[in-house]
Steps between C-alpha positions, in 0.01 A plus 500: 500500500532448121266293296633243255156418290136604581165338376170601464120320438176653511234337769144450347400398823667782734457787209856556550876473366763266708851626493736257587863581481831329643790653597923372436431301906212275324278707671141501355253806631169491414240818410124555417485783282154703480385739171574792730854375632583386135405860425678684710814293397448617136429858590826534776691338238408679236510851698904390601598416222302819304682752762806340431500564128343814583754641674761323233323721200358814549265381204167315676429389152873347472483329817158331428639375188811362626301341800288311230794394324652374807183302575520371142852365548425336809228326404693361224801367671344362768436123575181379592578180372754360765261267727487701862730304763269471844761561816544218735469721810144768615565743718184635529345164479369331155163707441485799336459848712311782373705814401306821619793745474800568322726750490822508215867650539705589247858411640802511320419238163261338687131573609455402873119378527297439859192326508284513798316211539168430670652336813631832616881424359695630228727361232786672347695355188690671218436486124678673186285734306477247235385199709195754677400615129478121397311465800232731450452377169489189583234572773281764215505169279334289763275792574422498182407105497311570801272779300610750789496773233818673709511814240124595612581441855773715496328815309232437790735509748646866384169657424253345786718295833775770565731245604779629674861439348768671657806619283775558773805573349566209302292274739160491345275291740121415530317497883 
């Protein structure tokens, strides 16, 4: 599945970030996003994309520099003006479903992305590097709104919870 435009809000009341995205069909899915899901998104992305460059440059230093700079662009040609287009059609139904796993591909240009959702399915789509950048950004400014303090969480999260992310291959994944 590819995915035409996503959209995300912060819920005071659920302490948590709705992704909502619709794909070319006028399909609309529907995602509650926790601090430690939005987490793990930044850190998977951010480990692809790092062993990518990594293995591009024999330089770390080079690669972390060019990552930033690709960040940089993004961020500034990307529209987050264009009002998000709700799909006439749920599959999953029209409430949101909490993410609790996710596990990224790189394949070909495109990163292949499964979420596995609370009611014991998963959900594959596709997304270009660009588009799951945007994404995480978009999701780190809400966390931001939200006073989630993601950059703390994350150190934490190295130095104290051990959580387990699995670099196989090119398939890094979180269980």
């Amino acid at each position: 599945m590819s995915i035409h435009q996503f959209n995300c809000t912060w819920s005071n009341k659920e302490d948590r970030i709705e992704l909502r995205f619709n794909a070319s069909e006028k399909e609309e899915f529907s995602f509650w996003f926790t601090r430690f899901m939005t987490v793990q998104l930044k850190r998977l992305t951010e480990a692809m994309i790092g062993d990518e460059l990594n293995k591009r440059y024999e330089n770390n230093r080079t690669a972390s520099v060019i990552q930033e700079f690709q960040k940089e662009n993004i961020k500034s040609s990307s529209d987050f003006k264009t009002d998000y287009e709700g799909g006439d059609k749920h599959p999953l139904g029209p409430d949101p479903i909490l993410l609790i796993g996710l596990t990224l591909t790189p394949k070909d240009n495109l990163i292949a992305i499964e979420f596995q959702l609370e009611t014991q399915t998963n959900i594959n789509f596709q997304l270009s590097q660009e588009m799951l950048i945007s994404l995480v950004m978009l999701l780190e400014t809400l966390s931001g709104k939200a006073g989630w303090c993601l950059d703390q969480v994350i150190a934490a999260s190295f130095e104290e919870f051990d959580t387990p992310i699995h670099l196989e291959g090119n398939k890094p994944a979180i269980h």
